[in-house]
PDB file of C-alpha atoms in Angstrom:
ATOM      1  CA  MET A   1       7.712  28.965 -10.320  1.00 76.00           C
ATOM      2  CA  VAL A   2       5.109  27.209  -8.191  1.00 92.00           C
ATOM      3  CA  ARG A   3       4.717  29.359  -5.127  1.00 96.00           C
ATOM      4  CA  ILE A   4       3.634  27.506  -1.852  1.00 97.00           C
ATOM      5  CA  ALA A   5       2.193  29.699   1.236  1.00 97.00           C
ATOM      6  CA  PHE A   6       2.696  28.129   4.687  1.00 95.00           C
ATOM      7  CA  PHE A   7       1.710  28.872   8.242  1.00 91.00           C
ATOM      8  CA  GLY A   8       4.109  31.487   9.061  1.00 84.00           C
ATOM      9  CA  PRO A   9       6.506  33.390  10.459  1.00 85.00           C
ATOM     10  CA  GLU A  10      10.354  31.910   8.747  1.00 90.00           C
ATOM     11  CA  GLY A  11      12.008  29.608  11.143  1.00 91.00           C
ATOM     12  CA  THR A  12       9.160  27.192  11.887  1.00 90.00           C
ATOM     13  CA  PHE A  13       8.578  23.333  11.416  1.00 92.00           C
ATOM     14  CA  THR A  14       5.768  24.379   8.617  1.00 93.00           C
ATOM     15  CA  GLU A  15       8.511  25.992   7.405  1.00 94.00           C
ATOM     16  CA  GLN A  16      10.587  23.025   6.773  1.00 93.00           C
ATOM     17  CA  ALA A  17       7.894  20.603   6.065  1.00 95.00           C
ATOM     18  CA  ALA A  18       7.352  22.642   3.479  1.00 95.00           C
ATOM     19  CA  ARG A  19      10.556  22.574   2.059  1.00 94.00           C
ATOM     20  CA  ASN A  20      10.729  19.077   2.190  1.00 93.00           C
ATOM     21  CA  LEU A  21       7.071  18.413   0.194  1.00 94.00           C
ATOM     22  CA  ALA A  22       8.075  21.292  -2.282  1.00 89.00           C
ATOM     23  CA  CYS A  23      11.459  21.202  -3.296  1.00 81.00           C
ATOM     24  CA  GLY A  24      12.638  23.807  -5.769  1.00 79.00           C
ATOM     25  CA  ASP A  25       9.178  25.720  -5.475  1.00 87.00           C
ATOM     26  CA  GLN A  26       8.861  29.092  -3.928  1.00 95.00           C
ATOM     27  CA  LEU A  27       7.973  29.561   0.060  1.00 95.00           C
ATOM     28  CA  PHE A  28       6.149  32.278   1.357  1.00 95.00           C
ATOM     29  CA  PRO A  29       4.769  32.349   4.948  1.00 94.00           C
ATOM     30  CA  VAL A  30       1.307  33.452   5.765  1.00 94.00           C
ATOM     31  CA  GLU A  31       0.241  34.568   9.611  1.00 89.00           C
ATOM     32  CA  THR A  32      -2.448  31.859   9.774  1.00 91.00           C
ATOM     33  CA  ILE A  33      -3.663  28.869   8.535  1.00 94.00           C
ATOM     34  CA  PRO A  34      -6.769  30.069   7.811  1.00 96.00           C
ATOM     35  CA  ALA A  35      -4.538  32.672   5.454  1.00 97.00           C
ATOM     36  CA  ALA A  36      -2.604  29.609   4.028  1.00 97.00           C
ATOM     37  CA  PHE A  37      -5.530  27.947   2.973  1.00 98.00           C
ATOM     38  CA  ASP A  38      -7.036  31.555   1.517  1.00 97.00           C
ATOM     39  CA  ALA A  39      -4.317  32.103  -0.893  1.00 98.00           C
ATOM     40  CA  VAL A  40      -4.630  29.201  -2.392  1.00 98.00           C
ATOM     41  CA  ARG A  41      -8.360  29.821  -2.912  1.00 98.00           C
ATOM     42  CA  SER A  42      -8.118  33.238  -4.262  1.00 97.00           C
ATOM     43  CA  GLY A  43      -4.999  31.803  -6.789  1.00 96.00           C
ATOM     44  CA  ALA A  44      -2.688  33.877  -4.414  1.00 97.00           C
ATOM     45  CA  ALA A  45      -0.782  30.450  -4.297  1.00 97.00           C
ATOM     46  CA  GLU A  46      -0.633  27.126  -6.487  1.00 97.00           C
ATOM     47  CA  GLY A  47      -0.219  24.957  -2.826  1.00 97.00           C
ATOM     48  CA  ALA A  48      -0.171  25.879   0.993  1.00 97.00           C
ATOM     49  CA  CYS A  49       1.625  23.522   3.369  1.00 97.00           C
ATOM     50  CA  VAL A  50      -0.321  23.103   7.144  1.00 97.00           C
ATOM     51  CA  PRO A  51       0.251  21.759  10.091  1.00 95.00           C
ATOM     52  CA  VAL A  52      -2.687  18.884  10.988  1.00 97.00           C
ATOM     53  CA  GLU A  53      -2.066  16.800  13.648  1.00 94.00           C
ATOM     54  CA  ASN A  54       0.800  16.392  16.593  1.00 89.00           C
ATOM     55  CA  SER A  55       1.278  12.596  17.964  1.00 88.00           C
ATOM     56  CA  VAL A  56       1.462  15.039  21.420  1.00 83.00           C
ATOM     57  CA  GLU A  57      -1.136  17.498  21.363  1.00 83.00           C
ATOM     58  CA  GLY A  58      -3.540  15.954  18.623  1.00 90.00           C
ATOM     59  CA  PRO A  59      -5.249  17.200  16.008  1.00 93.00           C
ATOM     60  CA  VAL A  60      -4.451  21.210  14.719  1.00 93.00           C
ATOM     61  CA  THR A  61      -8.207  22.420  15.304  1.00 93.00           C
ATOM     62  CA  ALA A  62      -7.496  25.417  12.778  1.00 94.00           C
ATOM     63  CA  THR A  63      -6.526  23.003   9.969  1.00 96.00           C
ATOM     64  CA  LEU A  64      -9.894  20.708  10.511  1.00 96.00           C
ATOM     65  CA  ASP A  65     -12.009  24.182  10.698  1.00 95.00           C
ATOM     66  CA  SER A  66     -10.371  25.633   7.570  1.00 96.00           C
ATOM     67  CA  ALA A  67     -10.836  22.471   5.056  1.00 97.00           C
ATOM     68  CA  VAL A  68     -14.464  22.913   5.629  1.00 94.00           C
ATOM     69  CA  THR A  69     -15.050  26.279   5.262  1.00 90.00           C
ATOM     70  CA  GLY A  70     -14.525  27.811   1.297  1.00 93.00           C
ATOM     71  CA  ASP A  71     -13.820  26.219  -1.751  1.00 96.00           C
ATOM     72  CA  PRO A  72     -12.550  22.335  -1.090  1.00 96.00           C
ATOM     73  CA  LEU A  73      -8.708  22.089  -0.999  1.00 98.00           C
ATOM     74  CA  VAL A  74      -6.920  18.701  -1.273  1.00 98.00           C
ATOM     75  CA  ALA A  75      -4.109  17.002  -0.052  1.00 98.00           C
ATOM     76  CA  VAL A  76      -1.911  15.818  -2.864  1.00 97.00           C
ATOM     77  CA  ALA A  77       1.289  14.527  -0.324  1.00 97.00           C
ATOM     78  CA  GLU A  78       2.666  14.703   3.248  1.00 98.00           C
ATOM     79  CA  ALA A  79       5.047  15.215   5.458  1.00 97.00           C
ATOM     80  CA  LEU A  80       6.061  13.983   9.063  1.00 96.00           C
ATOM     81  CA  LEU A  81       8.692  15.811  11.068  1.00 94.00           C
ATOM     82  CA  PRO A  82      10.215  14.449  14.497  1.00 93.00           C
ATOM     83  CA  ILE A  83       9.451  17.344  16.422  1.00 92.00           C
ATOM     84  CA  ARG A  84      13.193  18.165  18.628  1.00 94.00           C
ATOM     85  CA  PHE A  85      13.293  21.657  19.872  1.00 96.00           C
ATOM     86  CA  SER A  86      16.366  24.460  19.944  1.00 97.00           C
ATOM     87  CA  VAL A  87      16.188  27.109  23.126  1.00 97.00           C
ATOM     88  CA  LEU A  88      17.690  30.319  21.840  1.00 97.00           C
ATOM     89  CA  THR A  89      18.380  33.365  23.777  1.00 97.00           C
ATOM     90  CA  ARG A  90      20.302  36.925  23.367  1.00 96.00           C
ATOM     91  CA  ALA A  91      23.509  37.395  24.029  1.00 94.00           C
ATOM     92  CA  ASP A  92      23.065  39.799  26.478  1.00 94.00           C
ATOM     93  CA  ALA A  93      19.980  38.024  27.910  1.00 94.00           C
ATOM     94  CA  PRO A  94      19.969  36.996  31.657  1.00 94.00           C
ATOM     95  CA  ASP A  95      21.622  33.437  32.372  1.00 92.00           C
ATOM     96  CA  PRO A  96      19.652  31.951  33.290  1.00 93.00           C
ATOM     97  CA  PRO A  97      16.648  33.117  31.663  1.00 96.00           C
ATOM     98  CA  ARG A  98      13.474  34.916  33.402  1.00 97.00           C
ATOM     99  CA  THR A  99      11.371  34.057  30.961  1.00 98.00           C
ATOM    100  CA  VAL A 100      10.482  31.555  28.181  1.00 98.00           C
ATOM    101  CA  ALA A 101       7.984  31.785  25.213  1.00 97.00           C
ATOM    102  CA  SER A 102       6.862  29.789  22.404  1.00 96.00           C
ATOM    103  CA  HIS A 103       3.522  28.121  20.912  1.00 89.00           C
ATOM    104  CA  PRO A 104       1.810  26.449  23.358  1.00 89.00           C
ATOM    105  CA  HIS A 105       2.085  22.985  21.816  1.00 83.00           C
ATOM    106  CA  ALA A 106       6.041  23.542  22.006  1.00 91.00           C
ATOM    107  CA  LEU A 107       5.754  24.542  25.211  1.00 94.00           C
ATOM    108  CA  ALA A 108       3.558  21.585  26.236  1.00 89.00           C
ATOM    109  CA  GLN A 109       5.984  19.237  24.110  1.00 90.00           C
ATOM    110  CA  VAL A 110       9.331  20.411  26.637  1.00 95.00           C
ATOM    111  CA  ARG A 111       8.122  21.509  30.407  1.00 94.00           C
ATOM    112  CA  GLY A 112       9.347  18.594  31.688  1.00 96.00           C
ATOM    113  CA  TRP A 113      12.966  20.042  29.860  1.00 97.00           C
ATOM    114  CA  LEU A 114      12.121  23.353  31.094  1.00 97.00           C
ATOM    115  CA  GLU A 115      11.335  22.400  34.440  1.00 96.00           C
ATOM    116  CA  GLU A 116      14.639  20.656  35.042  1.00 96.00           C
ATOM    117  CA  HIS A 117      17.025  23.154  33.175  1.00 96.00           C
ATOM    118  CA  LEU A 118      15.171  26.342  33.709  1.00 96.00           C
ATOM    119  CA  PRO A 119      12.777  25.622  36.417  1.00 95.00           C
ATOM    120  CA  GLY A 120      12.325  29.471  37.809  1.00 92.00           C
ATOM    121  CA  ALA A 121      11.945  30.646  34.373  1.00 96.00           C
ATOM    122  CA  GLU A 122       8.024  31.927  33.702  1.00 97.00           C
ATOM    123  CA  HIS A 123       6.386  30.435  30.266  1.00 97.00           C
ATOM    124  CA  ARG A 124       4.930  33.096  28.306  1.00 97.00           C
ATOM    125  CA  VAL A 125       2.806  32.589  25.552  1.00 96.00           C
ATOM    126  CA  ALA A 126       3.758  33.398  21.709  1.00 93.00           C
ATOM    127  CA  SER A 127       1.541  33.056  18.304  1.00 84.00           C
ATOM    128  CA  SER A 128       4.301  30.391  16.827  1.00 86.00           C
ATOM    129  CA  THR A 129       7.912  29.370  18.286  1.00 91.00           C
ATOM    130  CA  ALA A 130       9.128  32.202  15.395  1.00 91.00           C
ATOM    131  CA  GLY A 131       6.999  34.750  17.107  1.00 90.00           C
ATOM    132  CA  ALA A 132       8.697  33.847  20.222  1.00 95.00           C
ATOM    133  CA  ALA A 133      12.376  34.023  18.660  1.00 95.00           C
ATOM    134  CA  VAL A 134      10.903  37.615  17.367  1.00 94.00           C
ATOM    135  CA  GLY A 135       9.752  38.574  20.567  1.00 96.00           C
ATOM    136  CA  VAL A 136      13.502  37.576  22.043  1.00 97.00           C
ATOM    137  CA  LEU A 137      15.098  39.512  19.520  1.00 95.00           C
ATOM    138  CA  GLU A 138      12.589  42.583  20.985  1.00 96.00           C
ATOM    139  CA  GLY A 139      13.491  41.998  24.309  1.00 96.00           C
ATOM    140  CA  ARG A 140       9.836  40.899  24.726  1.00 97.00           C
ATOM    141  CA  TYR A 141      11.178  37.480  26.469  1.00 98.00           C
ATOM    142  CA  ASP A 142      14.587  35.863  27.331  1.00 97.00           C
ATOM    143  CA  ALA A 143      14.650  33.106  25.617  1.00 98.00           C
ATOM    144  CA  ALA A 144      12.452  30.973  22.771  1.00 97.00           C
ATOM    145  CA  VAL A 145      11.610  27.212  22.323  1.00 97.00           C
ATOM    146  CA  VAL A 146      11.856  26.865  18.593  1.00 96.00           C
ATOM    147  CA  ALA A 147      12.553  24.909  15.308  1.00 94.00           C
ATOM    148  CA  PRO A 148      15.630  24.294  14.478  1.00 93.00           C
ATOM    149  CA  VAL A 149      15.298  26.155  11.510  1.00 93.00           C
ATOM    150  CA  ALA A 150      14.687  29.392  13.427  1.00 93.00           C
ATOM    151  CA  VAL A 151      18.571  30.060  13.849  1.00 93.00           C
ATOM    152  CA  GLU A 152      18.991  30.273  10.177  1.00 93.00           C
ATOM    153  CA  HIS A 153      16.800  33.379  10.344  1.00 93.00           C
ATOM    154  CA  TYR A 154      16.951  35.023  13.505  1.00 94.00           C
ATOM    155  CA  PRO A 155      20.268  35.902  15.234  1.00 94.00           C
ATOM    156  CA  LEU A 156      20.404  34.440  18.117  1.00 96.00           C
ATOM    157  CA  ARG A 157      22.250  32.368  20.472  1.00 96.00           C
ATOM    158  CA  VAL A 158      21.962  28.971  20.927  1.00 96.00           C
ATOM    159  CA  LEU A 159      20.848  27.357  24.640  1.00 96.00           C
ATOM    160  CA  ALA A 160      20.348  24.234  23.994  1.00 97.00           C
ATOM    161  CA  THR A 161      19.054  21.744  21.289  1.00 95.00           C
ATOM    162  CA  ASP A 162      17.606  18.510  20.376  1.00 94.00           C
ATOM    163  CA  VAL A 163      15.260  19.290  23.118  1.00 96.00           C
ATOM    164  CA  ALA A 164      11.988  16.995  23.859  1.00 92.00           C
ATOM    165  CA  ASP A 165      10.838  15.290  26.538  1.00 93.00           C
ATOM    166  CA  LEU A 166       8.727  12.633  24.176  1.00 90.00           C
ATOM    167  CA  ALA A 167      11.686  11.179  21.874  1.00 85.00           C
ATOM    168  CA  ASP A 168       8.881   9.908  19.269  1.00 88.00           C
ATOM    169  CA  ALA A 169       7.127  13.020  18.822  1.00 89.00           C
ATOM    170  CA  ARG A 170       6.245  13.819  15.296  1.00 93.00           C
ATOM    171  CA  THR A 171       3.817  16.803  13.421  1.00 93.00           C
ATOM    172  CA  ARG A 172       2.169  15.455   9.994  1.00 97.00           C
ATOM    173  CA  PHE A 173       1.637  18.204   7.858  1.00 97.00           C
ATOM    174  CA  LEU A 174       0.000  18.826   4.534  1.00 98.00           C
ATOM    175  CA  LEU A 175       0.587  20.348   1.374  1.00 98.00           C
ATOM    176  CA  LEU A 176      -3.142  21.319  -0.231  1.00 98.00           C
ATOM    177  CA  ARG A 177      -3.977  22.097  -3.655  1.00 97.00           C
ATOM    178  CA  ARG A 178      -7.322  23.078  -5.644  1.00 97.00           C
ATOM    179  CA  PRO A 179      -9.254  20.000  -7.231  1.00 96.00           C
ATOM    180  CA  GLY A 180      -7.705  18.076 -10.049  1.00 92.00           C
ATOM    181  CA  GLY A 181      -5.777  15.349 -10.472  1.00 90.00           C
ATOM    182  CA  LEU A 182      -4.741  13.305  -7.848  1.00 94.00           C
ATOM    183  CA  PRO A 183      -1.836  11.220  -6.908  1.00 96.00           C
ATOM    184  CA  GLU A 184      -1.330   8.035  -8.293  1.00 96.00           C
ATOM    185  CA  PRO A 185      -2.254   5.089  -5.951  1.00 96.00           C
ATOM    186  CA  THR A 186       1.274   3.283  -4.572  1.00 96.00           C
ATOM    187  CA  GLY A 187      -0.267   0.576  -1.898  1.00 94.00           C
ATOM    188  CA  ALA A 188       0.828   2.930   0.921  1.00 97.00           C
ATOM    189  CA  ASP A 189      -1.651   5.905   0.629  1.00 97.00           C
ATOM    190  CA  ARG A 190      -4.108   7.740   2.948  1.00 98.00           C
ATOM    191  CA  THR A 191      -7.723   8.665   1.933  1.00 98.00           C
ATOM    192  CA  SER A 192      -8.905  11.769   3.804  1.00 98.00           C
ATOM    193  CA  ILE A 193     -12.893  12.972   4.203  1.00 98.00           C
ATOM    194  CA  VAL A 194     -14.478  14.616   6.711  1.00 97.00           C
ATOM    195  CA  VAL A 195     -18.755  13.982   6.986  1.00 95.00           C
ATOM    196  CA  ALA A 196     -21.486  15.093   8.723  1.00 89.00           C
ATOM    197  CA  ALA A 197     -23.696  13.268  10.309  1.00 83.00           C
ATOM    198  CA  ALA A 198     -27.236  13.146  11.066  1.00 78.00           C
ATOM    199  CA  ASN A 199     -27.744  13.614  15.399  1.00 80.00           C
ATOM    200  CA  ARG A 200     -29.685  10.453  15.985  1.00 83.00           C
ATOM    201  CA  THR A 201     -28.352   7.350  17.887  1.00 87.00           C
ATOM    202  CA  GLY A 202     -26.196   5.547  16.345  1.00 89.00           C
ATOM    203  CA  SER A 203     -25.124   7.514  13.211  1.00 88.00           C
ATOM    204  CA  LEU A 204     -21.561   7.565  14.102  1.00 91.00           C
ATOM    205  CA  ALA A 205     -21.754   3.734  14.727  1.00 93.00           C
ATOM    206  CA  GLY A 206     -23.019   3.513  11.113  1.00 93.00           C
ATOM    207  CA  LEU A 207     -20.622   5.031   9.303  1.00 94.00           C
ATOM    208  CA  LEU A 208     -17.576   3.527  11.199  1.00 95.00           C
ATOM    209  CA  ALA A 209     -19.402   0.232  10.312  1.00 95.00           C
ATOM    210  CA  GLU A 210     -19.024   1.046   6.508  1.00 95.00           C
ATOM    211  CA  LEU A 211     -15.281   0.884   6.653  1.00 95.00           C
ATOM    212  CA  ALA A 212     -15.354  -1.946   8.916  1.00 94.00           C
ATOM    213  CA  MET A 213     -17.212  -4.022   6.502  1.00 92.00           C
ATOM    214  CA  ARG A 214     -15.023  -3.096   3.984  1.00 93.00           C
ATOM    215  CA  GLY A 215     -12.095  -3.982   5.938  1.00 92.00           C
ATOM    216  CA  ILE A 216     -10.761  -0.699   5.779  1.00 95.00           C
ATOM    217  CA  ASN A 217      -8.395   0.533   8.717  1.00 95.00           C
ATOM    218  CA  LEU A 218      -9.492   3.957  10.060  1.00 96.00           C
ATOM    219  CA  THR A 219      -5.740   6.093  11.047  1.00 95.00           C
ATOM    220  CA  ARG A 220      -7.634   9.080  12.357  1.00 96.00           C
ATOM    221  CA  LEU A 221     -10.778  10.091  14.072  1.00 96.00           C
ATOM    222  CA  ASP A 222     -11.700  13.649  14.941  1.00 96.00           C
ATOM    223  CA  ALA A 223     -15.109  15.516  15.834  1.00 94.00           C
ATOM    224  CA  ARG A 224     -15.516  19.212  15.436  1.00 93.00           C
ATOM    225  CA  PRO A 225     -18.988  21.264  16.147  1.00 89.00           C
ATOM    226  CA  VAL A 226     -20.604  22.337  13.196  1.00 86.00           C
ATOM    227  CA  LYS A 227     -21.141  26.294  13.759  1.00 83.00           C
ATOM    228  CA  GLY A 228     -24.623  27.846  14.271  1.00 81.00           C
ATOM    229  CA  ASP A 229     -25.637  24.420  15.020  1.00 80.00           C
ATOM    230  CA  TYR A 230     -25.471  23.072  18.856  1.00 82.00           C
ATOM    231  CA  GLY A 231     -25.371  19.405  19.340  1.00 79.00           C
ATOM    232  CA  THR A 232     -24.014  18.601  15.423  1.00 82.00           C
ATOM    233  CA  TYR A 233     -20.564  17.544  14.677  1.00 88.00           C
ATOM    234  CA  ARG A 234     -18.965  16.994  12.193  1.00 93.00           C
ATOM    235  CA  PHE A 235     -16.563  13.786  11.210  1.00 95.00           C
ATOM    236  CA  PHE A 236     -12.949  13.884  10.063  1.00 97.00           C
ATOM    237  CA  PHE A 237     -11.678  10.407   8.773  1.00 97.00           C
ATOM    238  CA  ASP A 238      -8.687   9.468   7.780  1.00 98.00           C
ATOM    239  CA  PHE A 239      -7.706   5.636   6.327  1.00 97.00           C
ATOM    240  CA  GLU A 240      -5.341   3.554   4.685  1.00 97.00           C
ATOM    241  CA  GLY A 241      -6.141   3.109   1.109  1.00 96.00           C
ATOM    242  CA  HIS A 242      -6.780   5.408  -2.065  1.00 97.00           C
ATOM    243  CA  VAL A 243      -9.922   7.146  -3.858  1.00 97.00           C
ATOM    244  CA  ALA A 244      -8.737   5.049  -7.016  1.00 95.00           C
ATOM    245  CA  GLU A 245      -9.182   1.607  -5.264  1.00 94.00           C
ATOM    246  CA  PRO A 246     -12.496  -0.439  -5.676  1.00 92.00           C
ATOM    247  CA  ARG A 247     -13.295  -1.184  -2.321  1.00 93.00           C
ATOM    248  CA  ILE A 248     -12.337   2.829  -1.181  1.00 95.00           C
ATOM    249  CA  ALA A 249     -14.394   4.216  -3.869  1.00 94.00           C
ATOM    250  CA  ASP A 250     -17.266   1.540  -2.257  1.00 93.00           C
ATOM    251  CA  ALA A 251     -16.992   2.836   1.496  1.00 95.00           C
ATOM    252  CA  LEU A 252     -16.689   6.821   0.356  1.00 96.00           C
ATOM    253  CA  ALA A 253     -20.234   5.869  -1.966  1.00 94.00           C
ATOM    254  CA  ALA A 254     -21.737   4.031   0.798  1.00 94.00           C
ATOM    255  CA  LEU A 255     -20.496   6.789   3.378  1.00 95.00           C
ATOM    256  CA  ARG A 256     -22.198   9.052   1.051  1.00 93.00           C
ATOM    257  CA  ARG A 257     -25.538   7.448   1.049  1.00 91.00           C
ATOM    258  CA  ARG A 258     -25.541   7.747   4.667  1.00 88.00           C
ATOM    259  CA  SER A 259     -24.929  11.396   5.681  1.00 88.00           C
ATOM    260  CA  THR A 260     -25.527  14.792   5.245  1.00 82.00           C
ATOM    261  CA  GLU A 261     -22.352  15.780   3.553  1.00 88.00           C
ATOM    262  CA  VAL A 262     -19.460  14.330   2.617  1.00 93.00           C
ATOM    263  CA  ARG A 263     -16.177  16.231   1.826  1.00 96.00           C
ATOM    264  CA  PHE A 264     -13.185  14.895  -0.212  1.00 97.00           C
ATOM    265  CA  LEU A 265      -9.946  15.851   1.640  1.00 98.00           C
ATOM    266  CA  GLY A 266      -7.622  14.001  -0.708  1.00 97.00           C
ATOM    267  CA  SER A 267      -5.948  10.996  -1.539  1.00 98.00           C
ATOM    268  CA  HIS A 268      -2.071  10.602  -0.956  1.00 97.00           C
ATOM    269  CA  PRO A 269       1.097   8.328  -0.579  1.00 97.00           C
ATOM    270  CA  ARG A 270       1.841   8.506   3.134  1.00 97.00           C
ATOM    271  CA  ALA A 271       4.628   9.863   4.500  1.00 96.00           C
ATOM    272  CA  ASP A 272       5.439   6.531   6.776  1.00 94.00           C
ATOM    273  CA  GLY A 273       5.521   4.004   3.898  1.00 95.00           C
ATOM    274  CA  VAL A 274       3.253   1.720   5.619  1.00 94.00           C
ATOM    275  CA  ALA A 275       1.330  -0.555   2.991  1.00 93.00           C
ATOM    276  CA  ALA A 276      -2.204  -0.837   3.868  1.00 90.00           C
ATOM    277  CA  THR A 277      -3.394  -4.240   5.418  1.00 84.00           C
ATOM    278  CA  LEU A 278      -6.061  -6.028   3.503  1.00 85.00           C
ATOM    279  CA  GLU A 279      -8.549  -8.748   5.157  1.00 83.00           C
ATOM    280  CA  PRO A 280      -9.231 -11.532   3.633  1.00 84.00           C
ATOM    281  CA  GLY A 281     -12.124 -11.114   0.998  1.00 85.00           C
ATOM    282  CA  ALA A 282     -11.590  -7.208   1.570  1.00 85.00           C
ATOM    283  CA  GLY A 283      -8.889  -6.750  -1.779  1.00 87.00           C
ATOM    284  CA  ASN A 284      -9.517  -4.648  -4.552  1.00 86.00           C
ATOM    285  CA  ASP A 285      -9.399  -7.954  -6.646  1.00 88.00           C
ATOM    286  CA  ASP A 286     -12.241  -8.895  -4.290  1.00 90.00           C
ATOM    287  CA  PHE A 287     -14.627  -6.194  -5.001  1.00 89.00           C
ATOM    288  CA  ALA A 288     -13.495  -6.069  -8.406  1.00 88.00           C
ATOM    289  CA  ALA A 289     -14.773  -9.759  -9.124  1.00 91.00           C
ATOM    290  CA  ALA A 290     -18.077  -9.012  -6.874  1.00 90.00           C
ATOM    291  CA  ASP A 291     -19.281  -6.052  -8.792  1.00 88.00           C
ATOM    292  CA  ALA A 292     -18.460  -8.355 -12.312  1.00 91.00           C
ATOM    293  CA  TRP A 293     -20.650 -10.989 -10.597  1.00 91.00           C
ATOM    294  CA  VAL A 294     -23.178  -8.806 -10.262  1.00 92.00           C
ATOM    295  CA  GLU A 295     -23.491  -6.985 -13.751  1.00 91.00           C
ATOM    296  CA  ALA A 296     -23.138 -10.739 -15.254  1.00 94.00           C
ATOM    297  CA  VAL A 297     -26.342 -11.744 -13.063  1.00 94.00           C
ATOM    298  CA  ARG A 298     -28.273  -8.180 -14.057  1.00 94.00           C
ATOM    299  CA  LYS A 299     -27.211  -9.329 -17.466  1.00 91.00           C
ATOM    300  CA  GLY A 300     -29.145 -12.308 -17.139  1.00 92.00           C
ATOM    301  CA  GLU A 301     -25.433 -14.799 -17.704  1.00 91.00           C
ATOM    302  CA  LEU A 302     -25.394 -16.219 -14.279  1.00 84.00           C
ATOM    303  CA  ALA A 303     -28.217 -17.131 -11.974  1.00 73.00           C
TER     304      ALA A 303
END
């Protein structure tokens, strides 16, 4: 059976995403995001499920940093989960709870609800939403803001469900594997790369221009510092399209020429199913026809 590591512990949104992405596979939790990457790199797992971005709190920096250190891994699938929380407490906890705990991202997404419904509760930071549930069981906190799946793992009382300040809050998760065969292009795909560019005027603008000139829509851009080289950054790009497409391959080649380092992070179907928007003259047939014209000129068949 295929083993898939996920950023744990059990009872988190990442477990729910892993269930969606790796149906029928054997799932096991690890304590940190780097540990999920390491499980695949060491051969302890065939894949790993990790969060990559949240619509409220932005990128998951531990995932970005882990993607550029160690042997390459590639994303082969993604899941997009609506983020709605449950609040759990012990049967013998104070009513109302005096302390409520969760991961910082979770607390930020329910701050308004807590102020309205538990105005006197002190907020405590836990390593994960499930870690907060464990803390409630151990008596360290009175209540925990958790993923709904947590009720399957922890014998706690449900104080509230469907809790969120923003109705459209979502988190995107990736299924990572070692490099190998990629999913076939579907027309509604996402490609991810990380680029290290020279620290000089216009470097980022030049990289973005390569995508814009080819009519490729950027869906995410993040920057992370290169550790040990102050002032130098790596840029994480997500954009529409698949590496198997001529227009995407052409763009990747251009980005490779302009940068000091490029790491391919995957091409896979988008979870939202949104098809790429192709501008006039920027379709795959247009790129193939242009390549054929250049080749004919080289052979002397055209002038």
